[in-house]
mmCIF file of C-alpha atoms and ligand atoms in Angstrom:
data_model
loop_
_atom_site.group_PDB
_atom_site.id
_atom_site.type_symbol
_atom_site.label_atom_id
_atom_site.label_comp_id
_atom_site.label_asym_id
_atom_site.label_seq_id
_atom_site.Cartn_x
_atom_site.Cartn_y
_atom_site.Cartn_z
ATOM 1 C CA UNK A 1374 41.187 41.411 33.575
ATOM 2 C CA UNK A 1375 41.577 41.432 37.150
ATOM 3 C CA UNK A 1376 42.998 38.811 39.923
ATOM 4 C CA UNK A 1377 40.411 40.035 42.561
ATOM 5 C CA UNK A 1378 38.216 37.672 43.684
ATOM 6 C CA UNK A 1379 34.286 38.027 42.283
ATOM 7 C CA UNK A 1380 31.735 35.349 43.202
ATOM 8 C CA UNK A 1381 29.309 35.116 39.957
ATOM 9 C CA UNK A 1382 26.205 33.648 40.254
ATOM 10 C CA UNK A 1383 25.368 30.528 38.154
ATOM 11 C CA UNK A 1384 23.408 32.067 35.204
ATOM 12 C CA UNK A 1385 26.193 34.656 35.085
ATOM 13 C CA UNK A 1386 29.145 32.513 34.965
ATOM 14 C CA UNK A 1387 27.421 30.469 32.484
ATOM 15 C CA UNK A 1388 26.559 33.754 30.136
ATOM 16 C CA UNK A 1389 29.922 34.800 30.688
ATOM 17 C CA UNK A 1390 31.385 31.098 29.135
ATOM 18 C CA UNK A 1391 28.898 31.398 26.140
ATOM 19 C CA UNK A 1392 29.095 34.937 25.128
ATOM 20 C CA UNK A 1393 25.485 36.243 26.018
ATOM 21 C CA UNK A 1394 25.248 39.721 26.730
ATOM 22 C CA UNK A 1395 24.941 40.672 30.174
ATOM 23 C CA UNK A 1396 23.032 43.866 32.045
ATOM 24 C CA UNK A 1397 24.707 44.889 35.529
ATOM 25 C CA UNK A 1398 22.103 46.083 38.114
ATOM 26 C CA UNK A 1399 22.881 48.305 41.372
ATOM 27 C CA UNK A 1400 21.494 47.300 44.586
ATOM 28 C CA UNK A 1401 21.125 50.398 46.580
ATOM 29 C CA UNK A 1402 17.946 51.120 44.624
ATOM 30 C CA UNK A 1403 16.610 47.811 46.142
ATOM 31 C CA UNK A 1404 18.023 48.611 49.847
ATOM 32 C CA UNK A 1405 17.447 52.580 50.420
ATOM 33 C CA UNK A 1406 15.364 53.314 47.062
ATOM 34 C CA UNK A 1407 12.006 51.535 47.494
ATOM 35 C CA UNK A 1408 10.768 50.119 50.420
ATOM 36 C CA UNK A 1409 9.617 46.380 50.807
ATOM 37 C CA UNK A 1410 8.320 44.430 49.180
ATOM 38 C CA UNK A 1411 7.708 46.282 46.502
ATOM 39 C CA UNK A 1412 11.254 46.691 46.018
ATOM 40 C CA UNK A 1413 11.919 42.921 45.808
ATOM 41 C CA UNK A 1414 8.973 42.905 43.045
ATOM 42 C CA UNK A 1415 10.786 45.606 41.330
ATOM 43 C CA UNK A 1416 14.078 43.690 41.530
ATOM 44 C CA UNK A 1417 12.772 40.734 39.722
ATOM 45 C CA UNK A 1418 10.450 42.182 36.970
ATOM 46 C CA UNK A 1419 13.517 44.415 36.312
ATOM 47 C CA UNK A 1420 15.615 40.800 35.808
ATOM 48 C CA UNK A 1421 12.902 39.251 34.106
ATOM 49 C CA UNK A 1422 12.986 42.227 31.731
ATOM 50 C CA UNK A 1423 16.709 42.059 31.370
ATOM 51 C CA UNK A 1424 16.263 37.913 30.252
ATOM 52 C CA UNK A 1425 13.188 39.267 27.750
ATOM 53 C CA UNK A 1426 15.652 41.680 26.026
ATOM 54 C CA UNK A 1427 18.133 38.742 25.180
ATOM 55 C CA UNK A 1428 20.862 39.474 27.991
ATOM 56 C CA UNK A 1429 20.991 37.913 31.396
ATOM 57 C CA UNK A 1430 20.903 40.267 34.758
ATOM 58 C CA UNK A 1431 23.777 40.630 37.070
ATOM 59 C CA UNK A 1432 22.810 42.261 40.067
ATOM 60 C CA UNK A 1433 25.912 43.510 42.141
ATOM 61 C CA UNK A 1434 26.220 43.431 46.021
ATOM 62 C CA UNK A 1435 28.521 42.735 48.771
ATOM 63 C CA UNK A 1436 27.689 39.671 51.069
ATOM 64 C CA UNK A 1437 29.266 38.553 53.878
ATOM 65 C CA UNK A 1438 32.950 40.094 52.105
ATOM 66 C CA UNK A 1439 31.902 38.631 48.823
ATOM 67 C CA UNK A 1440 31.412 40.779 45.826
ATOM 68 C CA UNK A 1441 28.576 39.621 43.889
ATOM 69 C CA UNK A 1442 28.083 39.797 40.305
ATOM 70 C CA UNK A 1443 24.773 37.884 39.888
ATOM 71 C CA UNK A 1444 22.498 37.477 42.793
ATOM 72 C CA UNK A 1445 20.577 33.940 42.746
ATOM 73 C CA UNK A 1446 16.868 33.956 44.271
ATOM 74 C CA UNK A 1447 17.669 33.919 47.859
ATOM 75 C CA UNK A 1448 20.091 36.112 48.421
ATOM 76 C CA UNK A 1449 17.998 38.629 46.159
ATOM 77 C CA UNK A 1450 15.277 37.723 48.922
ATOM 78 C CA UNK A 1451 17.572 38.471 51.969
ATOM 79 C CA UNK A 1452 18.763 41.571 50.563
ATOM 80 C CA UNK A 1453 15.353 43.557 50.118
ATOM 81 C CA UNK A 1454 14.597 42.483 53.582
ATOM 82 C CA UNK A 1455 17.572 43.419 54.950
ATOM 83 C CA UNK A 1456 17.931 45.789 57.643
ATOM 84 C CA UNK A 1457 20.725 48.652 58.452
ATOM 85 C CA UNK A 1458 22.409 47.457 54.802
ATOM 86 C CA UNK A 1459 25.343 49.833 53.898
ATOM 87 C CA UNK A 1460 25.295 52.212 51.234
ATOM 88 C CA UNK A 1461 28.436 51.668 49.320
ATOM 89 C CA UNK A 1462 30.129 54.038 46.822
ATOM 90 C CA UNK A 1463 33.465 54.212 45.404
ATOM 91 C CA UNK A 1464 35.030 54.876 49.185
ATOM 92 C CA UNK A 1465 33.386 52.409 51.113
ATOM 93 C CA UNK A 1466 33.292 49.304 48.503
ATOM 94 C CA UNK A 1467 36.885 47.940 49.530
ATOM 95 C CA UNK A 1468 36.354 48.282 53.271
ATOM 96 C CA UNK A 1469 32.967 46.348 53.336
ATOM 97 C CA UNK A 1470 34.869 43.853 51.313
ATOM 98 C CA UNK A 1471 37.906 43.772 53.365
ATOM 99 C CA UNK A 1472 36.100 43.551 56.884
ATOM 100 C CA UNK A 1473 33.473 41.112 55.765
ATOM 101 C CA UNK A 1474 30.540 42.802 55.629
ATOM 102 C CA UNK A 1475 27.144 43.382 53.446
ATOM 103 C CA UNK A 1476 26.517 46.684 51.659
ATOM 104 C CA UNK A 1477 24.490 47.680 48.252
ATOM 105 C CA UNK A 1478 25.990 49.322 45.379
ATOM 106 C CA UNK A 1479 25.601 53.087 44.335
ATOM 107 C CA UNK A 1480 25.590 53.688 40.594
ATOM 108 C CA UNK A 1481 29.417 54.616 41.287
ATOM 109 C CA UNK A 1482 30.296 50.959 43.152
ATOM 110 C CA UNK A 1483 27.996 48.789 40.625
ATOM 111 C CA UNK A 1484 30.211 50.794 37.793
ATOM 112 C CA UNK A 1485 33.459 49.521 39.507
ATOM 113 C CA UNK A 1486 31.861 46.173 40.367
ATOM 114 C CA UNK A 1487 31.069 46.287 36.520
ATOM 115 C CA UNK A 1488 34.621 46.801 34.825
ATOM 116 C CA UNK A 1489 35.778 44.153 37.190
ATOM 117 C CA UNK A 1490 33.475 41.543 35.953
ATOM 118 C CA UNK A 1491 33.957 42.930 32.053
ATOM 119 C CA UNK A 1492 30.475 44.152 31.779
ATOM 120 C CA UNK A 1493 29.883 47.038 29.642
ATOM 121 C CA UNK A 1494 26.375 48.315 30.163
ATOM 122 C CA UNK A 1495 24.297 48.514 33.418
ATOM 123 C CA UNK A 1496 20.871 49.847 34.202
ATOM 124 C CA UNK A 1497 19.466 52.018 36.935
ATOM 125 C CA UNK A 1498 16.659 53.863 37.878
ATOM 126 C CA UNK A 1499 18.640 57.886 37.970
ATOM 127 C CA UNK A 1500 22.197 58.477 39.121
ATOM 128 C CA UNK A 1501 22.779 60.368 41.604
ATOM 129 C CA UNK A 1502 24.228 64.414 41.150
ATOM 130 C CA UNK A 1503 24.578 68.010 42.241
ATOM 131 C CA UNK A 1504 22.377 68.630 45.005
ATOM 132 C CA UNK A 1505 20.406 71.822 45.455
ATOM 133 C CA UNK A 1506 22.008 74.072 47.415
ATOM 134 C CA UNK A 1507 25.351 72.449 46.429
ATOM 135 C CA UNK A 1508 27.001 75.506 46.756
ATOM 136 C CA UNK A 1509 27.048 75.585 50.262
ATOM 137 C CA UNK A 1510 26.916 71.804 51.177
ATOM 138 C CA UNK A 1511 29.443 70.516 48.438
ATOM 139 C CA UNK A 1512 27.276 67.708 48.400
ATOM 140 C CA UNK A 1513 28.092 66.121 44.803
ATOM 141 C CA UNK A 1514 27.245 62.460 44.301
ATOM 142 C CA UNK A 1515 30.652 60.108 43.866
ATOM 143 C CA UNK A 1516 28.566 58.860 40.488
ATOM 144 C CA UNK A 1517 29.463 61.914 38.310
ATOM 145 C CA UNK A 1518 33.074 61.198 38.892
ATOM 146 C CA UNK A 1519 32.767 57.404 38.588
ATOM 147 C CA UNK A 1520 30.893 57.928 34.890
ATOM 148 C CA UNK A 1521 34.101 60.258 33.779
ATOM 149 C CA UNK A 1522 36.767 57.355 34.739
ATOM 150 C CA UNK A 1523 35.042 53.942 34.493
ATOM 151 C CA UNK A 1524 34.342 52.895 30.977
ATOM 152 C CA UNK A 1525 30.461 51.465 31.474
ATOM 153 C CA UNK A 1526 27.330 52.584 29.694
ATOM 154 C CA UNK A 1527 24.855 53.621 31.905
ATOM 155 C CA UNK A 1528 21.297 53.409 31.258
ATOM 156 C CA UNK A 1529 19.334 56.053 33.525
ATOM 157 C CA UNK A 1530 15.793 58.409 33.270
ATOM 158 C CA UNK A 1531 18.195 61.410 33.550
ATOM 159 C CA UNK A 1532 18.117 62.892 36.956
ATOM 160 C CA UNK A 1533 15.778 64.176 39.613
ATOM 161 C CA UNK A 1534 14.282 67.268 40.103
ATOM 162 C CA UNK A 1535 15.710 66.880 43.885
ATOM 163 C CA UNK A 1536 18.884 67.487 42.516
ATOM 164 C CA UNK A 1537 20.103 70.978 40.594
ATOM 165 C CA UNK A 1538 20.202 69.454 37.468
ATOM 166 C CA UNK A 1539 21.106 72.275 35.188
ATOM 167 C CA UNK A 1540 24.415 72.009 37.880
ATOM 168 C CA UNK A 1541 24.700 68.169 37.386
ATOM 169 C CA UNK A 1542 24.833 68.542 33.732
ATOM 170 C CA UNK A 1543 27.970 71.168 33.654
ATOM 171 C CA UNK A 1544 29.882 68.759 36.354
ATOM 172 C CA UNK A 1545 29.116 65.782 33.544
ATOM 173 C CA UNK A 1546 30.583 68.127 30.662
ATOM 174 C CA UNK A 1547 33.716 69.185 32.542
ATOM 175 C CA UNK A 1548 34.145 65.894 33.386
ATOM 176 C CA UNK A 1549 34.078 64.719 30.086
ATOM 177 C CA UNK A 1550 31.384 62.210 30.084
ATOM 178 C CA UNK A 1551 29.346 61.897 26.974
ATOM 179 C CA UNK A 1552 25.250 62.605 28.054
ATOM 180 C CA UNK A 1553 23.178 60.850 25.818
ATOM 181 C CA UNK A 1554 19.119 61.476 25.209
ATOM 182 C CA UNK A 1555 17.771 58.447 23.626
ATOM 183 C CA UNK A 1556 15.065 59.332 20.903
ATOM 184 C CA UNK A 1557 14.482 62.904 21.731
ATOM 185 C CA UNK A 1558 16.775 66.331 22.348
ATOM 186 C CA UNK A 1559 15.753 67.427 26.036
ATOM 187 C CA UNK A 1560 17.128 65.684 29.182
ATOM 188 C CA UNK A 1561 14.528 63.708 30.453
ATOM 189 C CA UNK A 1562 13.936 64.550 34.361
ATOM 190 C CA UNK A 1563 13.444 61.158 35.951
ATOM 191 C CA UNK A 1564 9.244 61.233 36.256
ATOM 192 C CA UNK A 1565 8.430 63.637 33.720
ATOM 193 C CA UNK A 1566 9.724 62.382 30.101
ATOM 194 C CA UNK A 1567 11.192 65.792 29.666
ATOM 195 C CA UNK A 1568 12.816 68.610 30.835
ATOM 196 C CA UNK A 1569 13.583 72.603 30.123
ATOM 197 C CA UNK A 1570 17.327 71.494 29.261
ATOM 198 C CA UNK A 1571 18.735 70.148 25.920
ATOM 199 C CA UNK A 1572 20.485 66.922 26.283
ATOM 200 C CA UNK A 1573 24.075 67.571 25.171
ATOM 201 C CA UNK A 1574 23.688 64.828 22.944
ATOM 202 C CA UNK A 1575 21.381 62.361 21.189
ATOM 203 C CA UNK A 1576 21.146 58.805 19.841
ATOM 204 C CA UNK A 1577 18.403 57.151 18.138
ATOM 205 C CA UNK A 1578 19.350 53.337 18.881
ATOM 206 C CA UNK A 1579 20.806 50.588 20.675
ATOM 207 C CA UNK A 1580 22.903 50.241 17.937
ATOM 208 C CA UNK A 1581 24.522 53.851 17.495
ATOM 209 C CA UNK A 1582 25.256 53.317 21.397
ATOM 210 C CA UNK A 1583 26.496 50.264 21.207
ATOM 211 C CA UNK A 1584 28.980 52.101 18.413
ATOM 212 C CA UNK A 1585 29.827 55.249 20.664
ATOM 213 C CA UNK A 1586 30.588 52.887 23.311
ATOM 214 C CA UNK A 1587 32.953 50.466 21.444
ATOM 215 C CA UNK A 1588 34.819 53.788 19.861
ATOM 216 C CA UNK A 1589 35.282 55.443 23.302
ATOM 217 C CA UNK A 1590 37.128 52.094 24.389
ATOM 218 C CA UNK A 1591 39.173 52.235 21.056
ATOM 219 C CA UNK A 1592 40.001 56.274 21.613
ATOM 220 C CA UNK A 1593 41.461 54.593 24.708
ATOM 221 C CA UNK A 1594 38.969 57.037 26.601
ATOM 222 C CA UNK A 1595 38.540 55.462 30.442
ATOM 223 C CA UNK A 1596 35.338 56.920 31.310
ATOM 224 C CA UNK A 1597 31.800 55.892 30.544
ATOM 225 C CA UNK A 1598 28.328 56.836 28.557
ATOM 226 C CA UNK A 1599 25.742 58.314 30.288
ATOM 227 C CA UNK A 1600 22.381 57.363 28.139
ATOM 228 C CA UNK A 1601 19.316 59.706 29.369
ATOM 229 C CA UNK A 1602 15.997 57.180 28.569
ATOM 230 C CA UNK A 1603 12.978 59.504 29.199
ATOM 231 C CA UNK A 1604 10.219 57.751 30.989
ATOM 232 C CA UNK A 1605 7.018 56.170 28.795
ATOM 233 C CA UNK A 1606 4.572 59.062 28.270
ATOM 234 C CA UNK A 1607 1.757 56.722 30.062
ATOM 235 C CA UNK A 1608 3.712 56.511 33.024
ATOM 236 C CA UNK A 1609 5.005 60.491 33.843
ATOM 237 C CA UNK A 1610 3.934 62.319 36.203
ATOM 238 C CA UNK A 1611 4.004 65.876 35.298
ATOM 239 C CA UNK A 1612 6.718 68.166 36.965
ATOM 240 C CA UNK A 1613 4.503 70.587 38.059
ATOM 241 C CA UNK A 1614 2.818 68.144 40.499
ATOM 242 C CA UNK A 1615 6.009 67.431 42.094
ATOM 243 C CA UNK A 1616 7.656 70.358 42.536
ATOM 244 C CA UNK A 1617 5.647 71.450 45.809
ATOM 245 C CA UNK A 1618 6.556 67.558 46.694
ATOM 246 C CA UNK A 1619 9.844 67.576 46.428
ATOM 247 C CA UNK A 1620 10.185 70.971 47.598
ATOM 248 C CA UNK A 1621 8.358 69.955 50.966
ATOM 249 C CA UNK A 1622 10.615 67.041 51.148
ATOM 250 C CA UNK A 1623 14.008 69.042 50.858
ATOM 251 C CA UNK A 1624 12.851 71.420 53.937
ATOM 252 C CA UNK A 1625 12.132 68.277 56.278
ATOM 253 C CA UNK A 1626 15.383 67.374 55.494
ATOM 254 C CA UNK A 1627 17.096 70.538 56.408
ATOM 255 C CA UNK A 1628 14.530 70.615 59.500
ATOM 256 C CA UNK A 1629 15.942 66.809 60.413
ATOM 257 C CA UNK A 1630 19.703 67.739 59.920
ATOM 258 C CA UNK A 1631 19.900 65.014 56.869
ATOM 259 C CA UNK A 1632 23.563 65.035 55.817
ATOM 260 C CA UNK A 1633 26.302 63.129 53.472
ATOM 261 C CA UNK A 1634 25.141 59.715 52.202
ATOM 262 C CA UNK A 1635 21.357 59.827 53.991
ATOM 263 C CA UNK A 1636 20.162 62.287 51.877
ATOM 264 C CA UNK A 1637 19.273 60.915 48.700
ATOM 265 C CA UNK A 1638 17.565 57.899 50.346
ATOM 266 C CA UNK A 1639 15.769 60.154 52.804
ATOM 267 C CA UNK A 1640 14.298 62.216 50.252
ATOM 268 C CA UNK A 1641 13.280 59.714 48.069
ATOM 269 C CA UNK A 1642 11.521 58.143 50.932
ATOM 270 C CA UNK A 1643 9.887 61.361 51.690
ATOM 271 C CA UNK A 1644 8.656 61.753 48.574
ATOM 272 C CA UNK A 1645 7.375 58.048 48.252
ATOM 273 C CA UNK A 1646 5.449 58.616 51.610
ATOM 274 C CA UNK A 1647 3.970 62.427 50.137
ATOM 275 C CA UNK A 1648 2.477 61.083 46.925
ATOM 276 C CA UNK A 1649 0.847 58.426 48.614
ATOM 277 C CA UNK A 1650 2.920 55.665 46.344
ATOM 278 C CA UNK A 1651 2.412 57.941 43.033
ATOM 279 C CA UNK A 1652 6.454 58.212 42.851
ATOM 280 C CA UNK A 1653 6.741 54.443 42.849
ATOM 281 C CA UNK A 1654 4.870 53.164 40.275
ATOM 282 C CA UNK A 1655 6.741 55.773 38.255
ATOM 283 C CA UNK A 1656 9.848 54.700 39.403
ATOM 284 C CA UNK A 1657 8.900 50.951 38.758
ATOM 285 C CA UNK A 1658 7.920 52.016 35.074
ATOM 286 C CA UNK A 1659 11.660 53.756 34.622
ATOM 287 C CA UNK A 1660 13.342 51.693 35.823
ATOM 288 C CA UNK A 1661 11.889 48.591 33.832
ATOM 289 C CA UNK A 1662 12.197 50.408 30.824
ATOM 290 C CA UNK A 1663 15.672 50.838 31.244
ATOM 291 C CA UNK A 1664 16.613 47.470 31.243
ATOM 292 C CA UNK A 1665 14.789 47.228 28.350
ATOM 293 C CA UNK A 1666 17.399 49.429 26.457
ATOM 294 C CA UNK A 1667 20.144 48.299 28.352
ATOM 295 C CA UNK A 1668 19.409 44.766 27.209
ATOM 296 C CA UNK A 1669 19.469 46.214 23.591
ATOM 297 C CA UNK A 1670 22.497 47.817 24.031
ATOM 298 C CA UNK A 1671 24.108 44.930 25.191
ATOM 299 C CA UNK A 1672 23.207 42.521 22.786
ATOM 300 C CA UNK A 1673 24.185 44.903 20.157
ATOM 301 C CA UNK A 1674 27.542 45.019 21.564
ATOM 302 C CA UNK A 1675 27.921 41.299 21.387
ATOM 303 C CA UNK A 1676 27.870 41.126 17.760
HETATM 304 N N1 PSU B 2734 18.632 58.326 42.486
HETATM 305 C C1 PSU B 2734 17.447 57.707 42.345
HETATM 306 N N2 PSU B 2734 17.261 56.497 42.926
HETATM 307 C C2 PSU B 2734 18.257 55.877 43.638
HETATM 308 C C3 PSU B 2734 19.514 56.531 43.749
HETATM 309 C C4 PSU B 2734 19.661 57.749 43.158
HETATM 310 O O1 PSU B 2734 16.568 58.237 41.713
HETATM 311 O O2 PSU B 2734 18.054 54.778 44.159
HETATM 312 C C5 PSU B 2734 20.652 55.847 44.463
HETATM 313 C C6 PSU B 2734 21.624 55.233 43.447
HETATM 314 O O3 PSU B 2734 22.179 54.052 43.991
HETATM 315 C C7 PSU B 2734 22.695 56.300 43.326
HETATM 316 C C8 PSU B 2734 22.763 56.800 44.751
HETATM 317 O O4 PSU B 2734 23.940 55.815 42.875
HETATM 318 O O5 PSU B 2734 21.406 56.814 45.191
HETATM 319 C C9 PSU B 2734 23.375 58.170 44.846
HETATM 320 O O6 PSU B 2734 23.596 58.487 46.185
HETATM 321 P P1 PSU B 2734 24.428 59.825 46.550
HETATM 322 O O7 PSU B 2734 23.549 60.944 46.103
HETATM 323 O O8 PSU B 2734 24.584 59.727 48.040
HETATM 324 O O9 PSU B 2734 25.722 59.715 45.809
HETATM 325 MN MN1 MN B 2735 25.897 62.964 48.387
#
């Protein structure tokens, strides 16, 4: 364990004395995924559904210099409202903390946030990845690399279709990081339940990845577990709708000059804003039903 300073929030530091399984949560999906309030709804069904699956919620954020594992009401509250809240990753986590300032965490900084605290599972909504056009932009999200050293589950509906995902899948195999379709063989793309591409691999319950998990950390192996949780059929939208979507979105942000760390909130803003909310209450549905599993999972470690 570590000697760096975490500030837990009550329910937290009282699961962590009595052994309940806990559920890490990012933040950056609540500050530059969705916009208010509907993100703050989001935020707190998505706890609520961590506390109905037997585990207790820690969402992770930087406050004032403080890194949070466990938001209580208010400062959940504050955050969603927030405005010009930095997006922190892997580089930027220690020099929020160290200058005493407030930032979210990417999938990559909740991960590191994670280990820290000694939780082993954490849900999301998708991680980030290759980008299109990667090629020329080198744009590759700091979350691939996170998932091949940091040794935390992480529950996600695959990946985007604004990403190259066919590309985000090699960097995951060269990287070593196990990517795991739960109930079904293809990669599930984020709003549509499935994809064109084969998962790499598949697992059938909490349990069995619960069991990959806990023989990864005996192997000794430092990364993590990427489970793939396709969407509930009731909820996709189909990826032929969005493709012209997300296409149009991608080509504003080439006309707008979007760059580095804007990007993946700019286009999911764009697309929120071109389906009229349709992305959202997709998202919502995801995202939900990942903590759902992730709950599982983490009670099944536990025993
Ligand atoms: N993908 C989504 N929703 C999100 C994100 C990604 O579908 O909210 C957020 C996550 O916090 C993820 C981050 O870790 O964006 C990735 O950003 P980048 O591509 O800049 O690494
Ligand atoms: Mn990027």
């Amino acid at each position: 364990m570590t000697s760096f300073p975490l500030t837990f929030s009550a329910e937290v530091a009282t699961a962590r004395k009595n052994g309940t399984p806990i559920v890490a949560l990012e933040s950056t999906i609540i500050t530059h995924g969705m916009p208010y309030p509907q993100n703050l709804e989001v935020a707190q069904q998505v706890e609520a559904d961590v506390r109905e699956g037997g585990a207790i919620p820690a969402t992770i954020a930087v406050i004032d210099g403080e890194l949070h594992i466990g938001l209580d009401p208010e400062q959940l509250t504050a955050l969603a409202q927030a405005k010009g809240v930095a997006k922190l990753s892997r580089a930027d986590m220690a020099v929020c903390i160290a200058s005493g300032g407030t930032g979210a965490t990417t999938v990559a900084a909740t991960m590191i946030a994670a280990k820290l605290a000694g939780i082993a599972v954490f849900a999301t909504g998708g991680i980030g990845g290759v980008h299109k056009g990667a090629e020329e932009s080198f744009d590759i999200s700091a979350d691939l690399l996170e998932l091949a050293q940091t040794p935390v589950t992480v529950v996600a509906a695959g990946a985007k279709a604004i990403l190259d995902v066919a590309k985000t899948l090699e960097v995951l195999e060269t990287q070593g990081v196990p990517v795991i379709a739960y109930g079904q063989d293809s990669f599930p793309a984020f709003w549509s339940a499935s994809s064109l591409l084969k998962a790499p691999l598949r697992l059938d319950s909490a349990a069995d990845i619960a069991r990959a998990h806990q023989t990864r950390v005996a192997m000794g192996l430092p990364g993590g577990q990427l489970i793939a949780n396709p969407i509930p059929k009731d909820a996709e939208i189909p990826a032929g709708e969005l493709a012209p979507v997300i296409a149009q979105a991608q080509a504003d942000a080439t006309v707008h000059r979007i760059t580095g760390k804007g990007v993946t909130p700019y286009l999911l803003q764009r697309i929120f804003e071109l389906t009229e909310g349709r992305s959202l209450t997709a998202n919502i549905a995801l995202v939900r039903n990942n903590a759902r599993l992730a709950a599982k999972i983490a009670s099944e470690l536990a025993t």
